[in-house]
Structure formats: structure tokens, C-alpha cells
Amino acid sequence: IVAAEGVSIELVQQTRLEQDDEDAPPRAKLVIATHSAVESALAATVDSLAASDVVVSVKSVLRIEGA
């Protein structure tokens, strides 16, 4: 999904989320940092991730430039 929009991942952090229902499928929180990319490519990536069958939700997007 990310590469299809021309965006390059710099870092991924995955944390398993605790479940109240032990029969529910496992869930995780992902934090994804990318290399520099144009805004339209990042927006398309977020839209594609949100529409994916394996993504429950996209909680937030934070753009940081000049780091």
C-alpha cells in the first residue's frame, strides 16, 4: 500500500494491544514514520490504509518536516 503511492517507510513500531475478549482476533497498534514525501502521496497512503480490510482504524496522522 505504501510503496504503491510512492512513499518510503523509514521506521515501523508495533505494539500488541490488550483484548477484553480472549476470543477476539489479536490487534496491534502501528506507528509508521516515512521518509520525505509529497502531501498528496501521504494522504493517498492514509486513505488506502484506512480502506484496507486488515486496518480497524487510522487514529491520527502527524506530519513533521525539517527534522
PDB file of N, CA, C and O in Angstrom:
ATOM      1  N   ILE A   1       0.833  -1.191   0.000  1.00  0.00           N
ATOM      2  CA  ILE A   1       0.000   0.000   0.000  1.00  0.00           C
ATOM      3  C   ILE A   1       0.870   1.245   0.000  1.00  0.00           C
ATOM      4  O   ILE A   1       0.625   2.176  -0.747  1.00  0.00           O
ATOM      5  N   VAL A   2       1.868   1.270   0.840  1.00  0.00           N
ATOM      6  CA  VAL A   2       2.707   2.465   0.977  1.00  0.00           C
ATOM      7  C   VAL A   2       3.543   2.681  -0.280  1.00  0.00           C
ATOM      8  O   VAL A   2       3.557   3.779  -0.845  1.00  0.00           O
ATOM      9  N   ALA A   3       4.237   1.647  -0.732  1.00  0.00           N
ATOM     10  CA  ALA A   3       5.087   1.773  -1.918  1.00  0.00           C
ATOM     11  C   ALA A   3       4.269   2.092  -3.162  1.00  0.00           C
ATOM     12  O   ALA A   3       4.745   2.804  -4.049  1.00  0.00           O
ATOM     13  N   ALA A   4       3.036   1.607  -3.216  1.00  0.00           N
ATOM     14  CA  ALA A   4       2.180   1.867  -4.378  1.00  0.00           C
ATOM     15  C   ALA A   4       1.911   3.361  -4.555  1.00  0.00           C
ATOM     16  O   ALA A   4       1.665   3.831  -5.667  1.00  0.00           O
ATOM     17  N   GLU A   5       1.989   4.114  -3.470  1.00  0.00           N
ATOM     18  CA  GLU A   5       1.762   5.559  -3.523  1.00  0.00           C
ATOM     19  C   GLU A   5       3.079   6.335  -3.635  1.00  0.00           C
ATOM     20  O   GLU A   5       3.081   7.557  -3.607  1.00  0.00           O
ATOM     21  N   GLY A   6       4.202   5.613  -3.731  1.00  0.00           N
ATOM     22  CA  GLY A   6       5.498   6.277  -3.871  1.00  0.00           C
ATOM     23  C   GLY A   6       6.064   6.784  -2.554  1.00  0.00           C
ATOM     24  O   GLY A   6       6.907   7.675  -2.537  1.00  0.00           O
ATOM     25  N   VAL A   7       5.602   6.212  -1.446  1.00  0.00           N
ATOM     26  CA  VAL A   7       6.064   6.615  -0.124  1.00  0.00           C
ATOM     27  C   VAL A   7       7.010   5.540   0.404  1.00  0.00           C
ATOM     28  O   VAL A   7       6.761   4.348   0.242  1.00  0.00           O
ATOM     29  N   SER A   8       8.087   5.954   1.052  1.00  0.00           N
ATOM     30  CA  SER A   8       9.088   5.038   1.584  1.00  0.00           C
ATOM     31  C   SER A   8       9.037   5.040   3.116  1.00  0.00           C
ATOM     32  O   SER A   8       9.085   6.093   3.746  1.00  0.00           O
ATOM     33  N   ILE A   9       8.947   3.843   3.706  1.00  0.00           N
ATOM     34  CA  ILE A   9       8.899   3.723   5.165  1.00  0.00           C
ATOM     35  C   ILE A   9      10.306   3.834   5.745  1.00  0.00           C
ATOM     36  O   ILE A   9      11.227   3.176   5.290  1.00  0.00           O
ATOM     37  N   GLU A  10      10.436   4.659   6.770  1.00  0.00           N
ATOM     38  CA  GLU A  10      11.712   4.795   7.477  1.00  0.00           C
ATOM     39  C   GLU A  10      11.723   3.942   8.751  1.00  0.00           C
ATOM     40  O   GLU A  10      12.730   3.345   9.108  1.00  0.00           O
ATOM     41  N   LEU A  11      10.573   3.871   9.452  1.00  0.00           N
ATOM     42  CA  LEU A  11      10.514   3.176  10.728  1.00  0.00           C
ATOM     43  C   LEU A  11       9.097   2.660  10.968  1.00  0.00           C
ATOM     44  O   LEU A  11       8.128   3.326  10.629  1.00  0.00           O
ATOM     45  N   VAL A  12       8.997   1.460  11.549  1.00  0.00           N
ATOM     46  CA  VAL A  12       7.708   0.911  11.981  1.00  0.00           C
ATOM     47  C   VAL A  12       7.866   0.422  13.408  1.00  0.00           C
ATOM     48  O   VAL A  12       8.822  -0.278  13.740  1.00  0.00           O
ATOM     49  N   GLN A  13       6.909   0.795  14.264  1.00  0.00           N
ATOM     50  CA  GLN A  13       6.872   0.308  15.641  1.00  0.00           C
ATOM     51  C   GLN A  13       5.521  -0.383  15.835  1.00  0.00           C
ATOM     52  O   GLN A  13       4.469   0.202  15.556  1.00  0.00           O
ATOM     53  N   GLN A  14       5.537  -1.627  16.290  1.00  0.00           N
ATOM     54  CA  GLN A  14       4.318  -2.393  16.504  1.00  0.00           C
ATOM     55  C   GLN A  14       4.191  -2.765  17.974  1.00  0.00           C
ATOM     56  O   GLN A  14       5.127  -3.282  18.573  1.00  0.00           O
ATOM     57  N   THR A  15       3.012  -2.500  18.541  1.00  0.00           N
ATOM     58  CA  THR A  15       2.727  -2.825  19.932  1.00  0.00           C
ATOM     59  C   THR A  15       1.438  -3.630  19.985  1.00  0.00           C
ATOM     60  O   THR A  15       0.416  -3.197  19.450  1.00  0.00           O
ATOM     61  N   ARG A  16       1.486  -4.797  20.625  1.00  0.00           N
ATOM     62  CA  ARG A  16       0.282  -5.623  20.769  1.00  0.00           C
ATOM     63  C   ARG A  16      -0.680  -4.932  21.724  1.00  0.00           C
ATOM     64  O   ARG A  16      -0.278  -4.447  22.784  1.00  0.00           O
ATOM     65  N   LEU A  17      -1.961  -4.915  21.371  1.00  0.00           N
ATOM     66  CA  LEU A  17      -2.988  -4.316  22.211  1.00  0.00           C
ATOM     67  C   LEU A  17      -3.653  -5.398  23.059  1.00  0.00           C
ATOM     68  O   LEU A  17      -3.912  -6.500  22.590  1.00  0.00           O
ATOM     69  N   GLU A  18      -3.925  -5.064  24.310  1.00  0.00           N
ATOM     70  CA  GLU A  18      -4.625  -5.980  25.203  1.00  0.00           C
ATOM     71  C   GLU A  18      -6.078  -6.100  24.748  1.00  0.00           C
ATOM     72  O   GLU A  18      -6.682  -5.136  24.299  1.00  0.00           O
ATOM     73  N   GLN A  19      -6.638  -7.304  24.897  1.00  0.00           N
ATOM     74  CA  GLN A  19      -8.009  -7.577  24.487  1.00  0.00           C
ATOM     75  C   GLN A  19      -8.849  -7.918  25.719  1.00  0.00           C
ATOM     76  O   GLN A  19      -8.399  -8.662  26.588  1.00  0.00           O
ATOM     77  N   ASP A  20     -10.073  -7.410  25.776  1.00  0.00           N
ATOM     78  CA  ASP A  20     -11.013  -7.802  26.829  1.00  0.00           C
ATOM     79  C   ASP A  20     -11.619  -9.162  26.517  1.00  0.00           C
ATOM     80  O   ASP A  20     -11.877  -9.960  27.414  1.00  0.00           O
ATOM     81  N   ASP A  21     -11.838  -9.424  25.238  1.00  0.00           N
ATOM     82  CA  ASP A  21     -12.449 -10.681  24.790  1.00  0.00           C
ATOM     83  C   ASP A  21     -11.342 -11.597  24.280  1.00  0.00           C
ATOM     84  O   ASP A  21     -10.732 -11.333  23.243  1.00  0.00           O
ATOM     85  N   GLU A  22     -11.077 -12.683  25.000  1.00  0.00           N
ATOM     86  CA  GLU A  22      -9.980 -13.572  24.617  1.00  0.00           C
ATOM     87  C   GLU A  22     -10.249 -14.325  23.322  1.00  0.00           C
ATOM     88  O   GLU A  22      -9.336 -14.894  22.734  1.00  0.00           O
ATOM     89  N   ASP A  23     -11.502 -14.339  22.842  1.00  0.00           N
ATOM     90  CA  ASP A  23     -11.830 -14.993  21.580  1.00  0.00           C
ATOM     91  C   ASP A  23     -11.657 -14.059  20.377  1.00  0.00           C
ATOM     92  O   ASP A  23     -11.742 -14.491  19.234  1.00  0.00           O
ATOM     93  N   ALA A  24     -11.435 -12.785  20.635  1.00  0.00           N
ATOM     94  CA  ALA A  24     -11.264 -11.809  19.549  1.00  0.00           C
ATOM     95  C   ALA A  24      -9.899 -12.001  18.897  1.00  0.00           C
ATOM     96  O   ALA A  24      -8.942 -12.435  19.538  1.00  0.00           O
ATOM     97  N   PRO A  25      -9.809 -11.688  17.606  1.00  0.00           N
ATOM     98  CA  PRO A  25      -8.503 -11.790  16.946  1.00  0.00           C
ATOM     99  C   PRO A  25      -7.519 -10.788  17.553  1.00  0.00           C
ATOM    100  O   PRO A  25      -7.930  -9.734  18.045  1.00  0.00           O
ATOM    101  N   PRO A  26      -6.226 -11.118  17.539  1.00  0.00           N
ATOM    102  CA  PRO A  26      -5.236 -10.191  18.107  1.00  0.00           C
ATOM    103  C   PRO A  26      -5.209  -8.873  17.342  1.00  0.00           C
ATOM    104  O   PRO A  26      -5.459  -8.839  16.142  1.00  0.00           O
ATOM    105  N   ARG A  27      -4.920  -7.806  18.068  1.00  0.00           N
ATOM    106  CA  ARG A  27      -4.825  -6.472  17.467  1.00  0.00           C
ATOM    107  C   ARG A  27      -3.503  -5.834  17.872  1.00  0.00           C
ATOM    108  O   ARG A  27      -2.926  -6.169  18.901  1.00  0.00           O
ATOM    109  N   ALA A  28      -3.044  -4.896  17.057  1.00  0.00           N
ATOM    110  CA  ALA A  28      -1.799  -4.191  17.340  1.00  0.00           C
ATOM    111  C   ALA A  28      -1.925  -2.734  16.932  1.00  0.00           C
ATOM    112  O   ALA A  28      -2.730  -2.380  16.072  1.00  0.00           O
ATOM    113  N   LYS A  29      -1.122  -1.913  17.577  1.00  0.00           N
ATOM    114  CA  LYS A  29      -1.005  -0.506  17.192  1.00  0.00           C
ATOM    115  C   LYS A  29       0.281  -0.377  16.379  1.00  0.00           C
ATOM    116  O   LYS A  29       1.336  -0.868  16.796  1.00  0.00           O
ATOM    117  N   LEU A  30       0.198   0.256  15.223  1.00  0.00           N
ATOM    118  CA  LEU A  30       1.375   0.515  14.400  1.00  0.00           C
ATOM    119  C   LEU A  30       1.659   2.000  14.357  1.00  0.00           C
ATOM    120  O   LEU A  30       0.749   2.805  14.154  1.00  0.00           O
ATOM    121  N   VAL A  31       2.901   2.357  14.530  1.00  0.00           N
ATOM    122  CA  VAL A  31       3.380   3.718  14.316  1.00  0.00           C
ATOM    123  C   VAL A  31       4.322   3.632  13.127  1.00  0.00           C
ATOM    124  O   VAL A  31       5.292   2.869  13.154  1.00  0.00           O
ATOM    125  N   ILE A  32       4.023   4.392  12.083  1.00  0.00           N
ATOM    126  CA  ILE A  32       4.809   4.331  10.855  1.00  0.00           C
ATOM    127  C   ILE A  32       5.392   5.707  10.573  1.00  0.00           C
ATOM    128  O   ILE A  32       4.663   6.695  10.507  1.00  0.00           O
ATOM    129  N   ALA A  33       6.705   5.766  10.444  1.00  0.00           N
ATOM    130  CA  ALA A  33       7.388   7.004  10.046  1.00  0.00           C
ATOM    131  C   ALA A  33       7.901   6.806   8.630  1.00  0.00           C
ATOM    132  O   ALA A  33       8.405   5.733   8.281  1.00  0.00           O
ATOM    133  N   THR A  34       7.759   7.822   7.810  1.00  0.00           N
ATOM    134  CA  THR A  34       8.193   7.724   6.412  1.00  0.00           C
ATOM    135  C   THR A  34       9.340   8.701   6.141  1.00  0.00           C
ATOM    136  O   THR A  34       9.573   9.648   6.888  1.00  0.00           O
ATOM    137  N   HIS A  35      10.027   8.432   5.044  1.00  0.00           N
ATOM    138  CA  HIS A  35      10.977   9.415   4.537  1.00  0.00           C
ATOM    139  C   HIS A  35      10.162  10.572   3.948  1.00  0.00           C
ATOM    140  O   HIS A  35       8.937  10.473   3.843  1.00  0.00           O
ATOM    141  N   SER A  36      10.810  11.635   3.560  1.00  0.00           N
ATOM    142  CA  SER A  36      10.112  12.781   2.972  1.00  0.00           C
ATOM    143  C   SER A  36       9.249  12.339   1.804  1.00  0.00           C
ATOM    144  O   SER A  36       9.668  11.507   0.994  1.00  0.00           O
ATOM    145  N   ALA A  37       8.037  12.890   1.745  1.00  0.00           N
ATOM    146  CA  ALA A  37       7.107  12.557   0.665  1.00  0.00           C
ATOM    147  C   ALA A  37       6.166  13.737   0.448  1.00  0.00           C
ATOM    148  O   ALA A  37       5.951  14.546   1.369  1.00  0.00           O
ATOM    149  N   VAL A  38       5.617  13.821  -0.734  1.00  0.00           N
ATOM    150  CA  VAL A  38       4.675  14.906  -1.012  1.00  0.00           C
ATOM    151  C   VAL A  38       3.359  14.636  -0.285  1.00  0.00           C
ATOM    152  O   VAL A  38       2.982  13.486  -0.041  1.00  0.00           O
ATOM    153  N   GLU A  39       2.666  15.693   0.072  1.00  0.00           N
ATOM    154  CA  GLU A  39       1.434  15.594   0.859  1.00  0.00           C
ATOM    155  C   GLU A  39       0.377  14.718   0.193  1.00  0.00           C
ATOM    156  O   GLU A  39      -0.285  13.922   0.848  1.00  0.00           O
ATOM    157  N   SER A  40       0.219  14.840  -1.111  1.00  0.00           N
ATOM    158  CA  SER A  40      -0.809  14.051  -1.801  1.00  0.00           C
ATOM    159  C   SER A  40      -0.518  12.547  -1.730  1.00  0.00           C
ATOM    160  O   SER A  40      -1.434  11.735  -1.586  1.00  0.00           O
ATOM    161  N   ALA A  41       0.750  12.166  -1.780  1.00  0.00           N
ATOM    162  CA  ALA A  41       1.121  10.754  -1.675  1.00  0.00           C
ATOM    163  C   ALA A  41       0.867  10.233  -0.263  1.00  0.00           C
ATOM    164  O   ALA A  41       0.377   9.115  -0.078  1.00  0.00           O
ATOM    165  N   LEU A  42       1.184  11.051   0.738  1.00  0.00           N
ATOM    166  CA  LEU A  42       0.910  10.651   2.121  1.00  0.00           C
ATOM    167  C   LEU A  42      -0.591  10.522   2.367  1.00  0.00           C
ATOM    168  O   LEU A  42      -1.047   9.570   2.999  1.00  0.00           O
ATOM    169  N   ALA A  43      -1.372  11.464   1.856  1.00  0.00           N
ATOM    170  CA  ALA A  43      -2.825  11.413   2.025  1.00  0.00           C
ATOM    171  C   ALA A  43      -3.406  10.181   1.342  1.00  0.00           C
ATOM    172  O   ALA A  43      -4.278   9.505   1.905  1.00  0.00           O
ATOM    173  N   ALA A  44      -2.922   9.855   0.158  1.00  0.00           N
ATOM    174  CA  ALA A  44      -3.398   8.664  -0.554  1.00  0.00           C
ATOM    175  C   ALA A  44      -3.024   7.392   0.207  1.00  0.00           C
ATOM    176  O   ALA A  44      -3.810   6.438   0.263  1.00  0.00           O
ATOM    177  N   THR A  45      -1.848   7.378   0.814  1.00  0.00           N
ATOM    178  CA  THR A  45      -1.421   6.237   1.612  1.00  0.00           C
ATOM    179  C   THR A  45      -2.332   6.050   2.818  1.00  0.00           C
ATOM    180  O   THR A  45      -2.782   4.936   3.104  1.00  0.00           O
ATOM    181  N   VAL A  46      -2.626   7.117   3.523  1.00  0.00           N
ATOM    182  CA  VAL A  46      -3.504   7.046   4.693  1.00  0.00           C
ATOM    183  C   VAL A  46      -4.895   6.567   4.277  1.00  0.00           C
ATOM    184  O   VAL A  46      -5.502   5.715   4.930  1.00  0.00           O
ATOM    185  N   ASP A  47      -5.420   7.093   3.169  1.00  0.00           N
ATOM    186  CA  ASP A  47      -6.732   6.667   2.673  1.00  0.00           C
ATOM    187  C   ASP A  47      -6.738   5.174   2.338  1.00  0.00           C
ATOM    188  O   ASP A  47      -7.684   4.460   2.670  1.00  0.00           O
ATOM    189  N   SER A  48      -5.680   4.706   1.691  1.00  0.00           N
ATOM    190  CA  SER A  48      -5.589   3.289   1.329  1.00  0.00           C
ATOM    191  C   SER A  48      -5.475   2.400   2.564  1.00  0.00           C
ATOM    192  O   SER A  48      -6.096   1.333   2.629  1.00  0.00           O
ATOM    193  N   LEU A  49      -4.690   2.827   3.542  1.00  0.00           N
ATOM    194  CA  LEU A  49      -4.582   2.066   4.782  1.00  0.00           C
ATOM    195  C   LEU A  49      -5.932   1.994   5.497  1.00  0.00           C
ATOM    196  O   LEU A  49      -6.348   0.931   5.959  1.00  0.00           O
ATOM    197  N   ALA A  50      -6.630   3.120   5.581  1.00  0.00           N
ATOM    198  CA  ALA A  50      -7.924   3.166   6.259  1.00  0.00           C
ATOM    199  C   ALA A  50      -8.950   2.270   5.573  1.00  0.00           C
ATOM    200  O   ALA A  50      -9.824   1.705   6.235  1.00  0.00           O
ATOM    201  N   ALA A  51      -8.849   2.132   4.262  1.00  0.00           N
ATOM    202  CA  ALA A  51      -9.791   1.308   3.497  1.00  0.00           C
ATOM    203  C   ALA A  51      -9.426  -0.176   3.495  1.00  0.00           C
ATOM    204  O   ALA A  51     -10.225  -1.010   3.073  1.00  0.00           O
ATOM    205  N   SER A  52      -8.249  -0.521   3.987  1.00  0.00           N
ATOM    206  CA  SER A  52      -7.784  -1.904   3.992  1.00  0.00           C
ATOM    207  C   SER A  52      -8.627  -2.771   4.927  1.00  0.00           C
ATOM    208  O   SER A  52      -9.045  -2.327   5.994  1.00  0.00           O
ATOM    209  N   ASP A  53      -8.843  -4.010   4.531  1.00  0.00           N
ATOM    210  CA  ASP A  53      -9.619  -4.946   5.346  1.00  0.00           C
ATOM    211  C   ASP A  53      -8.940  -5.294   6.665  1.00  0.00           C
ATOM    212  O   ASP A  53      -9.602  -5.734   7.601  1.00  0.00           O
ATOM    213  N   VAL A  54      -7.638  -5.136   6.759  1.00  0.00           N
ATOM    214  CA  VAL A  54      -6.915  -5.526   7.972  1.00  0.00           C
ATOM    215  C   VAL A  54      -6.664  -4.365   8.931  1.00  0.00           C
ATOM    216  O   VAL A  54      -6.136  -4.559  10.019  1.00  0.00           O
ATOM    217  N   VAL A  55      -7.060  -3.164   8.544  1.00  0.00           N
ATOM    218  CA  VAL A  55      -6.886  -1.990   9.398  1.00  0.00           C
ATOM    219  C   VAL A  55      -8.230  -1.649  10.038  1.00  0.00           C
ATOM    220  O   VAL A  55      -9.222  -1.445   9.334  1.00  0.00           O
ATOM    221  N   VAL A  56      -8.270  -1.617  11.381  1.00  0.00           N
ATOM    222  CA  VAL A  56      -9.504  -1.279  12.084  1.00  0.00           C
ATOM    223  C   VAL A  56      -9.771   0.217  11.964  1.00  0.00           C
ATOM    224  O   VAL A  56     -10.878   0.646  11.676  1.00  0.00           O
ATOM    225  N   SER A  57      -8.728   1.030  12.192  1.00  0.00           N
ATOM    226  CA  SER A  57      -8.883   2.483  12.075  1.00  0.00           C
ATOM    227  C   SER A  57      -7.516   3.150  11.998  1.00  0.00           C
ATOM    228  O   SER A  57      -6.518   2.592  12.418  1.00  0.00           O
ATOM    229  N   VAL A  58      -7.521   4.346  11.447  1.00  0.00           N
ATOM    230  CA  VAL A  58      -6.352   5.219  11.478  1.00  0.00           C
ATOM    231  C   VAL A  58      -6.695   6.297  12.495  1.00  0.00           C
ATOM    232  O   VAL A  58      -7.586   7.111  12.263  1.00  0.00           O
ATOM    233  N   LYS A  59      -6.030   6.272  13.646  1.00  0.00           N
ATOM    234  CA  LYS A  59      -6.368   7.177  14.748  1.00  0.00           C
ATOM    235  C   LYS A  59      -5.859   8.590  14.542  1.00  0.00           C
ATOM    236  O   LYS A  59      -6.526   9.542  14.881  1.00  0.00           O
ATOM    237  N   SER A  60      -4.642   8.715  14.005  1.00  0.00           N
ATOM    238  CA  SER A  60      -4.089  10.054  13.828  1.00  0.00           C
ATOM    239  C   SER A  60      -2.973  10.035  12.799  1.00  0.00           C
ATOM    240  O   SER A  60      -2.358   9.000  12.531  1.00  0.00           O
ATOM    241  N   VAL A  61      -2.745  11.204  12.225  1.00  0.00           N
ATOM    242  CA  VAL A  61      -1.647  11.414  11.280  1.00  0.00           C
ATOM    243  C   VAL A  61      -0.964  12.716  11.714  1.00  0.00           C
ATOM    244  O   VAL A  61      -1.623  13.731  11.926  1.00  0.00           O
ATOM    245  N   LEU A  62       0.346  12.654  11.848  1.00  0.00           N
ATOM    246  CA  LEU A  62       1.112  13.831  12.263  1.00  0.00           C
ATOM    247  C   LEU A  62       2.244  14.018  11.271  1.00  0.00           C
ATOM    248  O   LEU A  62       3.090  13.141  11.118  1.00  0.00           O
ATOM    249  N   ARG A  63       2.245  15.151  10.607  1.00  0.00           N
ATOM    250  CA  ARG A  63       3.306  15.443   9.638  1.00  0.00           C
ATOM    251  C   ARG A  63       4.367  16.302  10.328  1.00  0.00           C
ATOM    252  O   ARG A  63       4.046  17.344  10.917  1.00  0.00           O
ATOM    253  N   ILE A  64       5.609  15.870  10.256  1.00  0.00           N
ATOM    254  CA  ILE A  64       6.733  16.604  10.836  1.00  0.00           C
ATOM    255  C   ILE A  64       7.731  16.863   9.712  1.00  0.00           C
ATOM    256  O   ILE A  64       8.183  15.928   9.050  1.00  0.00           O
ATOM    257  N   GLU A  65       8.079  18.107   9.507  1.00  0.00           N
ATOM    258  CA  GLU A  65       9.037  18.455   8.462  1.00  0.00           C
ATOM    259  C   GLU A  65      10.250  19.126   9.076  1.00  0.00           C
ATOM    260  O   GLU A  65      10.175  19.715  10.131  1.00  0.00           O
ATOM    261  N   GLY A  66      11.372  18.985   8.381  1.00  0.00           N
ATOM    262  CA  GLY A  66      12.589  19.666   8.792  1.00  0.00           C
ATOM    263  C   GLY A  66      13.334  19.007   9.920  1.00  0.00           C
ATOM    264  O   GLY A  66      14.175  19.635  10.546  1.00  0.00           O
ATOM    265  N   ALA A  67      13.019  17.759  10.198  1.00  0.00           N
ATOM    266  CA  ALA A  67      13.694  17.079  11.299  1.00  0.00           C
ATOM    267  C   ALA A  67      15.022  16.519  10.860  1.00  0.00           C
ATOM    268  O   ALA A  67      15.291  16.281   9.746  1.00  0.00           O
TER     269      ALA A  67
END
